[in-house]
Short mmCIF file of C-alpha atoms in Angstrom, two decimals:
data_model
loop_
_atom_site.label_atom_id
_atom_site.label_comp_id
_atom_site.label_asym_id
_atom_site.label_seq_id
_atom_site.Cartn_x
_atom_site.Cartn_y
_atom_site.Cartn_z
CA MET A 9 -26.26 45.41 -62.45
CA ALA A 10 -27.80 44.44 -65.93
CA TYR A 11 -27.68 46.03 -69.36
CA SER A 12 -29.72 45.65 -72.68
CA ARG A 13 -28.05 43.88 -75.54
CA PHE A 14 -28.73 45.03 -79.14
CA THR A 15 -27.10 44.06 -82.43
CA ALA A 16 -24.84 46.59 -84.01
CA GLY A 17 -26.03 45.76 -87.54
CA SER A 18 -29.63 46.81 -86.87
CA ILE A 19 -28.61 50.21 -85.57
CA THR A 20 -26.37 50.88 -88.57
CA ALA A 21 -29.13 49.89 -91.08
CA ASP A 22 -31.67 52.18 -89.44
CA VAL A 23 -29.33 55.10 -89.56
CA ALA A 24 -28.53 54.48 -93.25
CA GLU A 25 -32.21 54.17 -94.18
CA ASN A 26 -33.10 57.38 -92.45
CA THR A 27 -30.25 59.07 -94.23
CA VAL A 28 -31.50 57.99 -97.71
CA MET A 29 -35.14 58.85 -97.00
CA ASN A 30 -34.34 62.30 -95.74
CA ARG A 31 -31.89 63.55 -98.32
CA ASN A 32 -33.26 66.95 -97.84
CA TYR A 33 -31.63 67.15 -94.49
CA ALA A 34 -28.30 65.99 -95.78
CA SER A 35 -27.53 69.37 -97.13
CA SER A 36 -27.29 70.75 -93.68
CA PRO A 37 -23.65 70.75 -92.68
CA ILE A 38 -24.43 70.39 -88.97
CA LEU A 39 -26.60 67.35 -89.58
CA MET A 40 -23.97 65.73 -91.73
CA VAL A 41 -21.35 66.15 -89.04
CA LEU A 42 -23.63 64.63 -86.37
CA LEU A 43 -24.58 61.70 -88.56
CA LEU A 44 -20.98 61.07 -89.44
CA GLN A 45 -19.91 61.03 -85.80
CA ALA A 46 -22.81 58.74 -84.79
CA GLY A 47 -22.09 56.30 -87.61
CA ILE A 48 -18.45 56.01 -86.68
CA ALA A 49 -19.29 55.42 -83.00
CA VAL A 50 -21.96 52.85 -83.78
CA ALA A 51 -19.75 51.05 -86.27
CA ALA A 52 -16.95 50.80 -83.76
CA ASP A 53 -19.33 49.60 -81.06
CA GLY A 54 -20.89 47.07 -83.44
CA ASP A 55 -17.54 45.59 -84.29
CA ARG A 56 -16.80 45.05 -80.57
CA SER A 57 -20.25 43.42 -79.96
CA ASN A 58 -19.87 41.01 -82.86
CA ASP A 59 -16.41 40.03 -81.70
CA ALA A 60 -17.68 39.42 -78.15
CA PHE A 61 -20.56 37.30 -79.44
CA PHE A 62 -18.36 35.02 -81.50
CA GLU A 63 -15.82 34.75 -78.75
CA ASP A 64 -18.45 33.94 -76.05
CA LYS A 65 -21.40 32.50 -78.03
CA GLN A 66 -21.87 29.51 -75.71
CA ARG A 67 -23.77 31.73 -73.24
CA GLY A 68 -26.62 32.11 -75.84
CA TRP A 69 -28.95 35.05 -76.26
CA PHE A 70 -29.97 36.58 -72.96
CA TRP A 71 -31.49 39.97 -72.50
CA TYR A 72 -30.14 40.38 -68.98
CA GLU A 73 -27.05 39.17 -67.31
CA VAL A 74 -25.97 39.49 -63.68
CA LEU A 75 -22.49 40.72 -63.15
CA PRO A 76 -20.37 38.76 -60.61
CA GLU A 77 -19.93 40.33 -57.20
CA PRO A 78 -16.54 41.84 -56.55
CA LEU A 79 -14.15 39.69 -54.56
CA LYS A 80 -13.63 40.65 -50.95
CA PRO A 81 -10.07 41.37 -50.05
CA ILE A 82 -8.48 38.63 -47.91
CA LYS A 83 -7.04 39.92 -44.69
CA PRO A 84 -3.58 38.61 -44.00
CA GLU A 85 -3.30 36.36 -40.94
CA PRO A 86 -1.59 37.96 -37.99
CA LYS A 87 1.96 36.85 -37.48
CA ILE A 88 2.61 34.90 -34.31
CA GLU A 89 5.97 35.62 -32.90
CA PRO A 90 7.66 32.61 -31.27
CA GLN A 91 7.92 32.82 -27.50
CA LYS A 92 11.34 33.38 -26.15
CA PRO A 93 12.60 30.46 -24.05
CA GLU A 94 12.71 31.11 -20.36
CA SER A 95 16.11 31.72 -19.05
CA GLN A 96 17.47 28.69 -17.23
CA PRO A 97 18.64 29.26 -13.67
CA ASP A 98 22.30 29.15 -13.03
CA THR A 99 22.87 25.75 -11.41
CA ALA A 100 26.21 26.84 -10.08
CA LYS A 101 24.59 29.67 -8.13
CA ILE A 102 21.86 27.36 -6.80
CA GLU A 103 24.44 24.88 -5.57
CA ASP A 104 26.22 27.75 -3.81
CA ARG A 105 23.00 28.74 -2.01
CA VAL A 106 21.85 25.18 -1.12
CA ASN A 107 24.12 23.02 0.98
CA VAL A 108 23.52 19.39 -0.08
CA PRO A 109 24.54 17.07 2.76
CA SER A 110 27.00 14.43 1.63
CA VAL A 111 26.13 10.81 2.41
CA GLU A 112 28.74 9.49 4.76
CA GLN A 113 30.09 6.16 3.62
CA PRO A 114 30.72 3.42 6.22
CA GLN A 115 34.25 2.75 7.33
CA PRO A 116 35.91 -0.01 5.25
CA LEU A 117 35.77 -3.45 6.92
CA SER A 118 33.12 -2.27 9.39
CA SER A 119 29.99 -4.37 9.80
CA ALA A 120 27.99 -1.86 7.76
CA TRP A 121 30.64 -1.86 5.02
CA LEU A 122 30.75 -5.66 4.94
CA LYS A 123 26.97 -5.80 4.73
CA GLN A 124 27.04 -3.53 1.66
CA ASN A 125 30.07 -4.94 -0.14
CA LEU A 126 30.56 -8.61 0.73
CA GLU A 127 27.94 -9.75 -1.79
CA LYS A 128 29.50 -7.52 -4.47
CA TYR A 129 32.85 -9.24 -3.98
CA LEU A 130 31.12 -12.62 -4.12
CA ASN A 131 29.37 -11.76 -7.40
CA LYS A 132 32.59 -10.47 -8.89
CA ALA A 133 34.40 -13.67 -7.89
CA ILE A 134 31.63 -15.75 -9.52
CA ASP A 135 31.54 -13.72 -12.75
CA GLU A 136 35.33 -13.29 -13.00
CA PRO A 137 36.86 -16.17 -10.99
CA SER A 138 40.43 -14.98 -11.05
CA GLN A 139 42.71 -15.88 -8.14
CA GLU A 140 42.68 -12.28 -6.91
CA ASN A 141 38.86 -11.94 -6.99
CA VAL A 142 38.23 -15.28 -5.25
CA ALA A 143 40.90 -14.62 -2.63
CA ALA A 144 39.53 -11.13 -1.93
CA PHE A 145 36.09 -12.55 -1.21
CA TYR A 146 37.40 -15.26 1.13
CA TYR A 147 39.59 -12.77 2.97
CA LEU A 148 36.56 -10.54 3.58
CA GLN A 149 34.56 -13.56 4.70
CA ARG A 150 37.33 -14.43 7.14
CA VAL A 151 37.23 -10.87 8.50
CA MET A 152 33.50 -11.17 9.10
CA MET A 153 33.86 -14.57 10.83
CA ASP A 154 36.63 -13.26 13.07
CA LYS A 155 34.49 -10.29 14.03
CA ALA A 156 31.61 -12.67 14.89
CA GLU A 157 33.88 -14.86 17.02
CA ARG A 158 35.21 -11.84 18.90
CA PHE A 159 31.65 -10.69 19.56
CA THR A 160 30.62 -14.15 20.78
CA ASN A 161 33.47 -14.33 23.29
CA ALA A 162 32.70 -10.85 24.60
CA ALA A 163 28.98 -11.67 24.82
CA ARG A 164 29.61 -14.85 26.83
CA TYR A 165 31.75 -12.96 29.32
CA VAL A 166 29.23 -10.11 29.67
CA VAL A 167 26.31 -12.50 30.16
CA MET A 168 28.01 -14.74 32.70
CA SER A 169 29.17 -11.74 34.76
CA ASP A 170 25.71 -10.15 34.96
CA PRO A 171 22.87 -12.17 36.59
CA GLN A 172 20.27 -9.95 34.97
CA LEU A 173 21.45 -11.15 31.56
CA ASP A 174 22.31 -14.78 32.37
CA GLU A 175 19.36 -16.91 31.23
CA SER A 176 20.58 -19.91 33.25
CA VAL A 177 19.69 -17.93 36.38
CA ARG A 178 16.04 -17.87 35.32
CA ARG A 179 15.89 -21.39 33.90
CA PRO A 180 18.64 -24.04 34.41
CA ILE A 181 20.32 -25.49 31.33
CA SER A 182 22.08 -28.59 32.62
CA THR A 183 20.03 -31.82 32.69
CA PHE A 184 20.12 -32.50 36.45
CA ALA A 185 19.20 -28.88 37.20
CA VAL A 186 16.34 -28.98 34.69
CA ASN A 187 14.91 -32.07 36.38
CA GLU A 188 14.99 -30.34 39.73
CA ALA A 189 13.36 -27.23 38.28
CA ASN A 190 10.59 -29.36 36.76
CA HIS A 191 9.97 -31.07 40.10
CA GLN A 192 9.72 -27.73 41.90
CA ALA A 193 7.42 -26.43 39.19
CA SER A 194 5.13 -29.45 39.55
CA VAL A 195 4.85 -28.97 43.30
CA ALA A 196 4.17 -25.26 42.90
CA ALA A 197 1.57 -25.93 40.18
CA ASP A 198 -0.30 -28.42 42.37
CA GLN A 199 -0.44 -25.90 45.18
CA ALA A 200 -1.58 -23.13 42.88
CA LEU A 201 -4.27 -25.28 41.22
CA LYS A 202 -5.70 -26.29 44.58
CA ALA A 203 -5.75 -22.65 45.64
CA ILE A 204 -7.57 -21.72 42.44
CA ALA A 205 -10.05 -24.61 42.81
CA ALA A 206 -10.98 -23.31 46.24
CA LYS A 207 -12.41 -20.14 44.69
CA ALA A 208 -13.26 -21.05 41.07
CA GLY A 209 -14.93 -23.85 39.12
CA ILE A 210 -15.08 -24.98 35.48
CA LEU A 211 -18.12 -24.31 33.29
CA PHE A 212 -18.54 -27.20 30.82
CA PHE A 213 -20.82 -26.85 27.75
CA PHE A 214 -21.49 -30.13 25.91
CA ARG A 215 -23.86 -31.93 23.55
CA SER A 216 -25.03 -35.50 23.93
CA ASP A 217 -24.00 -36.37 20.35
CA CYS A 218 -20.56 -34.65 20.53
CA ARG A 219 -17.82 -37.33 20.54
CA TYR A 220 -15.19 -34.79 21.61
CA CYS A 221 -17.33 -33.99 24.66
CA HIS A 222 -17.32 -37.69 25.54
CA VAL A 223 -13.48 -37.77 25.74
CA GLN A 224 -13.25 -34.39 27.49
CA ALA A 225 -15.53 -35.42 30.36
CA PRO A 226 -13.10 -37.97 31.95
CA ILE A 227 -10.29 -35.35 32.00
CA LEU A 228 -12.58 -32.90 33.80
CA ALA A 229 -13.41 -35.66 36.27
CA MET A 230 -9.67 -36.02 36.96
CA LEU A 231 -9.39 -32.27 37.64
CA GLU A 232 -12.28 -32.61 40.04
CA ARG A 233 -10.69 -35.49 41.92
CA SER A 234 -7.04 -34.27 41.92
CA TYR A 235 -7.47 -30.56 42.70
CA GLY A 236 -11.00 -30.18 43.91
CA PHE A 237 -12.43 -28.20 40.95
CA LYS A 238 -16.20 -27.92 40.89
CA ILE A 239 -17.52 -28.80 37.41
CA TYR A 240 -20.70 -27.06 36.17
CA PRO A 241 -22.01 -29.12 33.20
CA VAL A 242 -24.51 -27.47 30.80
CA SER A 243 -26.24 -29.46 28.02
CA LEU A 244 -26.91 -27.56 24.79
CA ASP A 245 -29.40 -30.14 23.45
CA GLY A 246 -31.01 -30.96 26.82
CA LEU A 247 -29.77 -34.58 26.83
CA PRO A 248 -27.11 -36.31 29.00
CA MET A 249 -23.89 -37.85 27.71
CA PRO A 250 -24.07 -41.60 27.00
CA ASN A 251 -21.04 -42.43 29.24
CA GLY A 252 -23.04 -41.38 32.31
CA LEU A 253 -20.55 -38.73 33.46
CA PHE A 254 -21.95 -35.49 34.88
CA SER A 255 -25.47 -36.77 34.83
CA GLN A 256 -26.51 -33.85 37.07
CA PHE A 257 -26.44 -31.08 34.48
CA LYS A 258 -28.25 -27.89 33.63
CA ILE A 259 -30.03 -27.18 30.34
CA ASP A 260 -28.76 -24.19 28.39
CA GLN A 261 -31.02 -21.14 28.80
CA GLY A 262 -29.04 -18.81 26.51
CA GLN A 263 -25.82 -18.73 28.54
CA ALA A 264 -23.83 -20.31 25.67
CA ALA A 265 -24.87 -17.56 23.25
CA LEU A 266 -23.93 -14.86 25.75
CA LEU A 267 -20.45 -16.38 26.18
CA GLY A 268 -19.95 -16.84 22.43
CA VAL A 269 -19.91 -20.64 22.39
CA GLU A 270 -19.55 -21.91 18.81
CA GLN A 271 -17.94 -25.33 19.29
CA THR A 272 -18.19 -28.06 21.92
CA PRO A 273 -16.72 -28.94 24.30
CA ALA A 274 -16.41 -25.36 25.60
CA LEU A 275 -14.62 -24.69 28.90
CA PHE A 276 -14.65 -21.53 31.06
CA LEU A 277 -12.97 -20.81 34.40
CA MET A 278 -15.70 -19.33 36.58
CA ASN A 279 -15.44 -17.54 39.89
CA PRO A 280 -19.08 -17.07 40.94
CA PRO A 281 -21.03 -15.02 40.58
CA LYS A 282 -19.62 -12.83 37.77
CA GLN A 283 -16.00 -13.62 36.92
CA ILE A 284 -15.81 -15.93 33.86
CA VAL A 285 -12.56 -16.49 31.91
CA PRO A 286 -12.47 -18.56 28.66
CA LEU A 287 -10.21 -21.62 28.55
CA SER A 288 -10.98 -23.33 25.22
CA GLN A 289 -13.57 -24.40 22.66
CA GLY A 290 -12.12 -27.79 21.87
CA VAL A 291 -10.61 -30.84 23.56
CA LEU A 292 -7.76 -30.27 26.06
CA SER A 293 -5.39 -32.78 27.56
CA LEU A 294 -4.82 -32.78 31.32
CA GLU A 295 -1.48 -30.95 30.96
CA GLU A 296 -2.97 -28.36 28.59
CA ALA A 297 -5.96 -27.84 30.86
CA THR A 298 -3.84 -27.19 33.97
CA SER A 299 -1.48 -24.88 32.04
CA ARG A 300 -4.39 -22.80 30.73
CA ILE A 301 -6.04 -22.66 34.14
CA LEU A 302 -2.85 -21.25 35.68
CA LEU A 303 -2.44 -18.64 32.93
CA ALA A 304 -6.10 -17.60 33.07
CA ALA A 305 -5.89 -17.26 36.87
CA LYS A 306 -2.80 -15.04 36.57
CA GLU A 307 -4.45 -12.79 33.98
CA ALA A 308 -7.60 -12.58 36.13
CA GLY A 309 -5.54 -11.58 39.19
CA TRP A 310 -6.25 -14.72 41.17
CA LEU A 311 -2.57 -15.75 41.05
CA GLU A 312 0.51 -13.56 41.63
CA ALA A 313 3.02 -13.17 38.79
CA SER A 314 5.93 -14.50 40.86
CA GLN A 315 3.90 -17.53 41.88
CA TYR A 316 2.98 -18.17 38.26
CA GLN A 317 6.68 -18.03 37.23
CA THR A 318 7.44 -20.68 39.84
CA THR A 319 4.80 -22.99 38.39
CA GLN A 320 6.61 -22.72 35.03
CA GLY A 321 10.00 -23.72 36.48
CA ILE A 322 11.36 -20.17 36.16
CA ARG A 323 13.06 -18.36 39.02
CA SER A 324 11.80 -14.90 39.77
CA THR A 325 14.30 -12.39 38.40
CA PRO A 326 14.17 -8.64 37.67
CA MET A 327 12.13 -7.78 34.57
CA LEU A 328 13.67 -5.17 32.26
CA LEU A 329 10.45 -3.31 31.55
CA PRO A 330 11.14 0.44 31.85
CA ALA A 331 8.18 2.78 31.79
CA ALA A 332 7.41 4.57 28.53
CA GLY A 333 9.38 7.83 28.24
CA SER A 334 11.63 7.03 31.22
CA ILE A 335 14.75 6.96 29.02
CA SER A 336 15.66 10.11 27.08
CA PRO A 337 17.21 10.07 23.58
CA ALA A 338 20.47 11.45 24.98
CA THR A 339 20.64 8.59 27.50
CA ALA A 340 19.98 6.04 24.75
CA GLN A 341 22.98 7.36 22.78
CA ASN A 342 25.42 6.61 25.63
CA PRO A 343 25.87 2.85 26.27
CA LEU A 344 26.90 3.23 29.94
CA SER A 345 24.02 5.63 30.69
CA LEU A 346 21.58 3.29 28.92
CA ILE A 347 22.72 0.29 31.03
CA GLN A 348 22.40 2.22 34.28
CA ALA A 349 18.91 3.46 33.34
CA LEU A 350 17.73 -0.07 32.51
CA GLN A 351 19.15 -1.50 35.72
CA THR A 352 17.51 1.24 37.78
CA GLY A 353 14.12 0.68 36.16
CA ALA A 354 14.20 -3.13 36.52
CA GLN A 355 11.19 -4.61 38.33
CA PHE A 356 12.29 -7.06 41.00
CA GLY A 357 10.18 -10.00 42.07
CA GLY A 358 10.37 -12.38 45.01
CA ALA A 359 12.53 -15.48 44.72
CA PRO A 360 10.88 -18.89 45.28
#
């Protein structure tokens, strides 16, 4: 909103001039009263305008002035009441409702207790080597050694009184008995190898420039002469070996790739027309070759398990191999019931 600004002095002069020029009207009492009231009001107003000008003259002379807009009242921010903390549960009541199982500590001087505490006593004796700490550790060590000796004596008696647990029954320990077992194993191995050679041969992959093939060929020739194995040589590069062995060979027509041959010499035990068992992809000595032939024949079912054990110098004894699920958890918790269940489920084999 704007207002007009006039000087108070100009209004007062005009009124005075009109009063002088019209003296005729001054005789009227009503006019005199009106003029007197107007002059007083104008004079008072003029005094206020002059004072305002001198007090605020830096704004200059403007005919219109815009009044400032009224300030908007500021709304007070809402008060946020702090949240009350949640009530904590009564731990005593929870412990009453929940039964926490206590961890049972092992019996002092038991094997479990010694396993947990022997090292602690050792560390204490090292950090604080007083006579009492060192002696306590050595006494506990003596207890453990005495327990071990007692177990060893009981174990020897149990093993020697039960042929199913005595390892000397399966394989002799004394020197003279070991020599006899080795002799019997050699005779049994010769018989088994000849029986295998009657039904299976050896597939031999070689290369003419492979030096390892050159040293493997004489060993295969010995197997051929000693046991009667038929050797089937196959050349991967189409050329014979320079030593002249196995000059009657076949050229590879993709058989090596089908059998996964990556290195030469490669040996396979073959029972024509379809049974082929891998032996090695590398050089084998005569002893290694015969051992692998016997194992491969057993796994292929060409040699009985008891006969194979005889070739290894091991007497055929019951095998503790119970069937899965044949022993219940309750049986396993009782030592006597567990022994009886294992003895009943033992697989007996024929003695040589």
